[in-house]
Amino acid sequence: MDINGSKIPSHVAIIMDGNGRWATARGKNRSAGHREGSKNVDRIVSHAFFKGVKTLTLYAFSAENWERPKEEVDELMRLLKVYFTKFIGKALKNNVRLKVIGDKSRLSDELRELIERDEKKSENNEGRNLLVAINYGGRQEIVSAVNVLIRDGKEVTVSSVSERLYTAPFGEPDLIIRTGGEKRLSNFLLYQGAYSELYFTDVLWPDFDEAEFDKAIEEFGQRNRRYGKV
Ligand code: IPE
Ligand code: IPE
Ligand code: MG
């Protein structure tokens, strides 16, 4: 509940899509769109926590995004490095805990070390969690959780799998927002999203501002979550 009595989702996840189209519409290259999109991240992170969201999960780079042209992938990796270099100062001030979800083994040593530094330095921050999905795939996450269970000789159940997902301590998203107009999950939080409310907007990620975020929250407040019951 916020001060106006509306429901605030505790965990919000965002598929930050539409950077490429934002750039193309302006006659710029796709990398320019990613630079613009990266400027929007802090604005939405601050606003979400200000509204009372406890956990925000951002889809930054999918396991399939490696298939893009090398130049674009390089620019995305460079932007992530810039982000995590600057992140820790703000995180400590604002009490934000960072966790990167996805397979970090394919990232450069430099990026992985930055992420691990930030995760370690922010691990005692409580109440506000920022999860960033990088080289993340929902199918890959489920398969690796099941493989760990098999390796350890444990029973595979709905809850044992759930406990081995990257997001385990942070719970499932109440609301998944996708910007950029596509109506699909693109391999994002497939297991955790079983009962998430989905919100799709045509607004491209670089244009998705505080007011657009508030629209999503407002619509969430009107949804009736039944979880299969009546
Ligand atoms: C989302 O924007 C960012 C990433 C996938 C990394 P896109 O780059 O997918 O933008 P569109 O969908 O081509 O407009
Ligand atoms: C999903 O967007 C991945 C991220 C936003 C990081 P994509 O642009 O990669 O998804 P598709 O290809 O349209 O499904
Ligand atoms: Mg896209």
Short mmCIF file of N, CA and C in Angstrom, two decimals, residues 63-155:
data_model
loop_
_atom_site.label_atom_id
_atom_site.label_comp_id
_atom_site.label_asym_id
_atom_site.label_seq_id
_atom_site.Cartn_x
_atom_site.Cartn_y
_atom_site.Cartn_z
N ALA A 63 20.50 -14.25 -23.09
CA ALA A 63 21.45 -15.26 -23.54
C ALA A 63 21.47 -15.33 -25.07
N GLU A 64 20.41 -14.85 -25.70
CA GLU A 64 20.31 -14.87 -27.17
C GLU A 64 20.86 -13.58 -27.81
N ASN A 65 21.04 -12.54 -26.99
CA ASN A 65 21.51 -11.26 -27.56
C ASN A 65 22.95 -11.30 -28.07
N TRP A 66 23.71 -12.37 -27.75
CA TRP A 66 25.07 -12.53 -28.31
C TRP A 66 25.03 -12.65 -29.82
N GLU A 67 23.87 -13.04 -30.36
CA GLU A 67 23.73 -13.23 -31.81
C GLU A 67 23.68 -11.91 -32.59
N ARG A 68 23.67 -10.80 -31.89
CA ARG A 68 23.61 -9.50 -32.58
C ARG A 68 24.99 -9.15 -33.15
N PRO A 69 25.05 -8.14 -34.05
CA PRO A 69 26.36 -7.76 -34.60
C PRO A 69 27.36 -7.44 -33.49
N LYS A 70 28.62 -7.79 -33.73
CA LYS A 70 29.66 -7.64 -32.71
C LYS A 70 29.74 -6.20 -32.19
N GLU A 71 29.63 -5.27 -33.11
CA GLU A 71 29.73 -3.86 -32.71
C GLU A 71 28.67 -3.48 -31.67
N GLU A 72 27.46 -4.01 -31.88
CA GLU A 72 26.36 -3.71 -30.94
C GLU A 72 26.59 -4.39 -29.59
N VAL A 73 27.02 -5.66 -29.65
CA VAL A 73 27.29 -6.39 -28.40
C VAL A 73 28.41 -5.68 -27.62
N ASP A 74 29.45 -5.26 -28.33
CA ASP A 74 30.57 -4.57 -27.67
C ASP A 74 30.10 -3.29 -26.98
N GLU A 75 29.20 -2.56 -27.64
CA GLU A 75 28.71 -1.32 -27.05
C GLU A 75 27.86 -1.62 -25.80
N LEU A 76 27.04 -2.67 -25.88
CA LEU A 76 26.24 -3.04 -24.70
C LEU A 76 27.13 -3.43 -23.53
N MET A 77 28.19 -4.18 -23.81
CA MET A 77 29.12 -4.60 -22.74
C MET A 77 29.85 -3.39 -22.17
N ARG A 78 30.21 -2.44 -23.04
CA ARG A 78 30.88 -1.23 -22.57
C ARG A 78 29.94 -0.44 -21.64
N LEU A 79 28.67 -0.33 -22.04
CA LEU A 79 27.71 0.42 -21.22
C LEU A 79 27.50 -0.26 -19.87
N LEU A 80 27.51 -1.58 -19.86
CA LEU A 80 27.36 -2.30 -18.58
C LEU A 80 28.55 -2.01 -17.67
N LYS A 81 29.75 -1.97 -18.28
CA LYS A 81 30.94 -1.66 -17.48
C LYS A 81 30.84 -0.26 -16.88
N VAL A 82 30.41 0.69 -17.68
CA VAL A 82 30.24 2.07 -17.18
C VAL A 82 29.23 2.07 -16.04
N TYR A 83 28.13 1.35 -16.25
CA TYR A 83 27.07 1.33 -15.23
C TYR A 83 27.59 0.79 -13.90
N PHE A 84 28.27 -0.36 -13.95
CA PHE A 84 28.70 -0.97 -12.69
C PHE A 84 29.88 -0.23 -12.06
N THR A 85 30.65 0.49 -12.88
CA THR A 85 31.72 1.30 -12.31
C THR A 85 31.13 2.41 -11.44
N LYS A 86 30.06 3.04 -11.93
CA LYS A 86 29.46 4.16 -11.19
C LYS A 86 28.47 3.70 -10.12
N PHE A 87 28.01 2.47 -10.27
CA PHE A 87 26.88 2.00 -9.46
C PHE A 87 27.13 2.07 -7.96
N ILE A 88 28.31 1.61 -7.54
CA ILE A 88 28.47 1.30 -6.12
C ILE A 88 28.33 2.52 -5.21
N GLY A 89 28.83 3.68 -5.65
CA GLY A 89 28.70 4.90 -4.84
C GLY A 89 27.24 5.20 -4.54
N LYS A 90 26.41 5.14 -5.58
CA LYS A 90 24.98 5.44 -5.41
C LYS A 90 24.30 4.36 -4.57
N ALA A 91 24.70 3.10 -4.78
CA ALA A 91 24.05 1.99 -4.09
C ALA A 91 24.27 2.09 -2.59
N LEU A 92 25.49 2.46 -2.20
CA LEU A 92 25.77 2.53 -0.77
C LEU A 92 25.00 3.69 -0.14
N LYS A 93 24.89 4.78 -0.89
CA LYS A 93 24.14 5.94 -0.39
C LYS A 93 22.65 5.64 -0.27
N ASN A 94 22.14 4.88 -1.23
CA ASN A 94 20.69 4.65 -1.27
C ASN A 94 20.27 3.29 -0.72
N ASN A 95 21.24 2.59 -0.13
CA ASN A 95 20.93 1.31 0.50
C ASN A 95 20.37 0.27 -0.47
N VAL A 96 20.97 0.17 -1.63
CA VAL A 96 20.51 -0.78 -2.65
C VAL A 96 21.47 -1.97 -2.74
N ARG A 97 20.90 -3.15 -2.72
CA ARG A 97 21.71 -4.36 -2.88
C ARG A 97 21.64 -4.82 -4.33
N LEU A 98 22.80 -5.11 -4.90
CA LEU A 98 22.86 -5.56 -6.30
C LEU A 98 23.03 -7.07 -6.41
N LYS A 99 22.32 -7.64 -7.36
CA LYS A 99 22.57 -9.04 -7.71
C LYS A 99 22.41 -9.18 -9.22
N VAL A 100 23.41 -9.72 -9.86
CA VAL A 100 23.30 -9.97 -11.29
C VAL A 100 22.84 -11.41 -11.48
N ILE A 101 21.80 -11.59 -12.28
CA ILE A 101 21.29 -12.93 -12.55
C ILE A 101 21.61 -13.29 -14.00
N GLY A 102 21.94 -14.56 -14.22
CA GLY A 102 22.36 -15.00 -15.54
C GLY A 102 23.70 -15.70 -15.41
N ASP A 103 24.20 -16.18 -16.54
CA ASP A 103 25.46 -16.92 -16.53
C ASP A 103 26.62 -15.94 -16.73
N LYS A 104 27.31 -15.65 -15.63
CA LYS A 104 28.38 -14.65 -15.68
C LYS A 104 29.66 -15.17 -16.34
N SER A 105 29.71 -16.50 -16.55
CA SER A 105 30.98 -17.07 -17.03
C SER A 105 31.34 -16.60 -18.44
N ARG A 106 30.36 -16.17 -19.22
CA ARG A 106 30.67 -15.73 -20.58
C ARG A 106 31.05 -14.24 -20.65
N LEU A 107 30.95 -13.55 -19.54
CA LEU A 107 31.29 -12.11 -19.54
C LEU A 107 32.80 -11.95 -19.47
N SER A 108 33.30 -10.78 -19.87
CA SER A 108 34.74 -10.54 -19.78
C SER A 108 35.15 -10.55 -18.31
N ASP A 109 36.42 -10.86 -18.04
CA ASP A 109 36.91 -10.86 -16.65
C ASP A 109 36.66 -9.50 -16.02
N GLU A 110 36.91 -8.46 -16.81
CA GLU A 110 36.79 -7.10 -16.29
C GLU A 110 35.36 -6.80 -15.82
N LEU A 111 34.38 -7.14 -16.66
CA LEU A 111 32.98 -6.89 -16.29
C LEU A 111 32.57 -7.76 -15.10
N ARG A 112 32.98 -9.03 -15.16
CA ARG A 112 32.61 -9.95 -14.07
C ARG A 112 33.19 -9.49 -12.73
N GLU A 113 34.42 -9.01 -12.76
CA GLU A 113 35.04 -8.55 -11.51
C GLU A 113 34.35 -7.31 -10.96
N LEU A 114 33.95 -6.41 -11.86
CA LEU A 114 33.21 -5.22 -11.43
C LEU A 114 31.89 -5.61 -10.76
N ILE A 115 31.19 -6.53 -11.41
CA ILE A 115 29.89 -6.99 -10.88
C ILE A 115 30.10 -7.63 -9.51
N GLU A 116 31.10 -8.49 -9.42
CA GLU A 116 31.31 -9.20 -8.16
C GLU A 116 31.71 -8.24 -7.04
N ARG A 117 32.49 -7.22 -7.41
CA ARG A 117 32.86 -6.19 -6.44
C ARG A 117 31.60 -5.49 -5.92
N ASP A 118 30.73 -5.08 -6.85
CA ASP A 118 29.51 -4.35 -6.46
C ASP A 118 28.56 -5.23 -5.65
N GLU A 119 28.46 -6.50 -6.05
CA GLU A 119 27.58 -7.40 -5.30
C GLU A 119 28.08 -7.56 -3.87
N LYS A 120 29.40 -7.71 -3.74
CA LYS A 120 29.99 -7.92 -2.41
C LYS A 120 29.82 -6.66 -1.54
N LYS A 121 30.15 -5.51 -2.14
CA LYS A 121 30.08 -4.27 -1.35
C LYS A 121 28.66 -3.89 -0.96
N SER A 122 27.68 -4.37 -1.71
CA SER A 122 26.30 -3.97 -1.41
C SER A 122 25.51 -5.08 -0.70
N GLU A 123 26.20 -6.18 -0.35
CA GLU A 123 25.43 -7.35 0.11
C GLU A 123 24.73 -7.14 1.46
N ASN A 124 25.19 -6.15 2.23
CA ASN A 124 24.52 -5.92 3.52
C ASN A 124 23.42 -4.87 3.44
N ASN A 125 23.23 -4.31 2.26
CA ASN A 125 22.13 -3.36 2.09
C ASN A 125 20.82 -4.14 2.12
N GLU A 126 19.84 -3.58 2.81
CA GLU A 126 18.59 -4.31 2.97
C GLU A 126 17.41 -3.49 2.51
N GLY A 127 16.40 -4.17 2.06
CA GLY A 127 15.13 -3.49 1.78
C GLY A 127 14.95 -3.10 0.34
N ARG A 128 16.04 -2.82 -0.38
CA ARG A 128 15.93 -2.46 -1.79
C ARG A 128 16.89 -3.33 -2.57
N ASN A 129 16.35 -4.11 -3.48
CA ASN A 129 17.19 -5.01 -4.26
C ASN A 129 17.10 -4.68 -5.73
N LEU A 130 18.25 -4.57 -6.35
CA LEU A 130 18.29 -4.37 -7.80
C LEU A 130 18.90 -5.63 -8.42
N LEU A 131 18.09 -6.33 -9.21
CA LEU A 131 18.57 -7.52 -9.92
C LEU A 131 18.73 -7.15 -11.39
N VAL A 132 19.90 -7.43 -11.94
CA VAL A 132 20.13 -7.11 -13.34
C VAL A 132 20.40 -8.42 -14.08
N ALA A 133 19.57 -8.70 -15.08
CA ALA A 133 19.71 -9.95 -15.83
C ALA A 133 20.65 -9.74 -17.02
N ILE A 134 21.78 -10.45 -16.98
CA ILE A 134 22.79 -10.33 -18.04
C ILE A 134 23.20 -11.74 -18.48
N ASN A 135 23.24 -11.96 -19.78
CA ASN A 135 23.41 -13.31 -20.31
C ASN A 135 22.44 -14.25 -19.59
N TYR A 136 21.21 -13.78 -19.50
CA TYR A 136 20.16 -14.50 -18.80
C TYR A 136 19.21 -15.17 -19.79
N GLY A 137 18.83 -16.40 -19.48
CA GLY A 137 17.79 -17.10 -20.22
C GLY A 137 16.97 -17.92 -19.23
N GLY A 138 15.67 -17.79 -19.30
CA GLY A 138 14.80 -18.51 -18.37
C GLY A 138 14.90 -20.02 -18.52
N ARG A 139 14.97 -20.49 -19.76
CA ARG A 139 15.08 -21.94 -19.96
C ARG A 139 16.39 -22.45 -19.40
N GLN A 140 17.48 -21.73 -19.70
CA GLN A 140 18.80 -22.13 -19.22
C GLN A 140 18.82 -22.17 -17.68
N GLU A 141 18.15 -21.19 -17.07
CA GLU A 141 18.11 -21.12 -15.60
C GLU A 141 17.41 -22.35 -15.02
N ILE A 142 16.28 -22.73 -15.62
CA ILE A 142 15.52 -23.88 -15.12
C ILE A 142 16.34 -25.17 -15.31
N VAL A 143 16.92 -25.31 -16.50
CA VAL A 143 17.71 -26.53 -16.79
C VAL A 143 18.89 -26.62 -15.82
N SER A 144 19.55 -25.51 -15.54
CA SER A 144 20.72 -25.63 -14.67
C SER A 144 20.29 -25.91 -13.23
N ALA A 145 19.15 -25.38 -12.81
CA ALA A 145 18.65 -25.70 -11.46
C ALA A 145 18.35 -27.19 -11.35
N VAL A 146 17.73 -27.75 -12.38
CA VAL A 146 17.40 -29.18 -12.36
C VAL A 146 18.68 -30.02 -12.38
N ASN A 147 19.66 -29.60 -13.17
CA ASN A 147 20.93 -30.34 -13.20
C ASN A 147 21.64 -30.35 -11.85
N VAL A 148 21.57 -29.24 -11.12
CA VAL A 148 22.17 -29.19 -9.79
C VAL A 148 21.47 -30.19 -8.86
N LEU A 149 20.14 -30.24 -8.96
CA LEU A 149 19.39 -31.18 -8.12
C LEU A 149 19.77 -32.62 -8.44
N ILE A 150 19.88 -32.93 -9.73
CA ILE A 150 20.24 -34.29 -10.14
C ILE A 150 21.65 -34.63 -9.64
N ARG A 151 22.57 -33.69 -9.84
CA ARG A 151 23.96 -33.90 -9.39
C ARG A 151 24.02 -34.19 -7.90
N ASP A 152 23.18 -33.46 -7.12
CA ASP A 152 23.20 -33.62 -5.67
C ASP A 152 22.29 -34.75 -5.19
N GLY A 153 21.70 -35.47 -6.13
CA GLY A 153 20.82 -36.59 -5.75
C GLY A 153 19.56 -36.14 -5.04
N LYS A 154 19.09 -34.93 -5.32
CA LYS A 154 17.87 -34.42 -4.65
C LYS A 154 16.66 -34.61 -5.55
N GLU A 155 15.51 -34.63 -4.91
CA GLU A 155 14.26 -34.78 -5.67
C GLU A 155 13.94 -33.49 -6.42
#
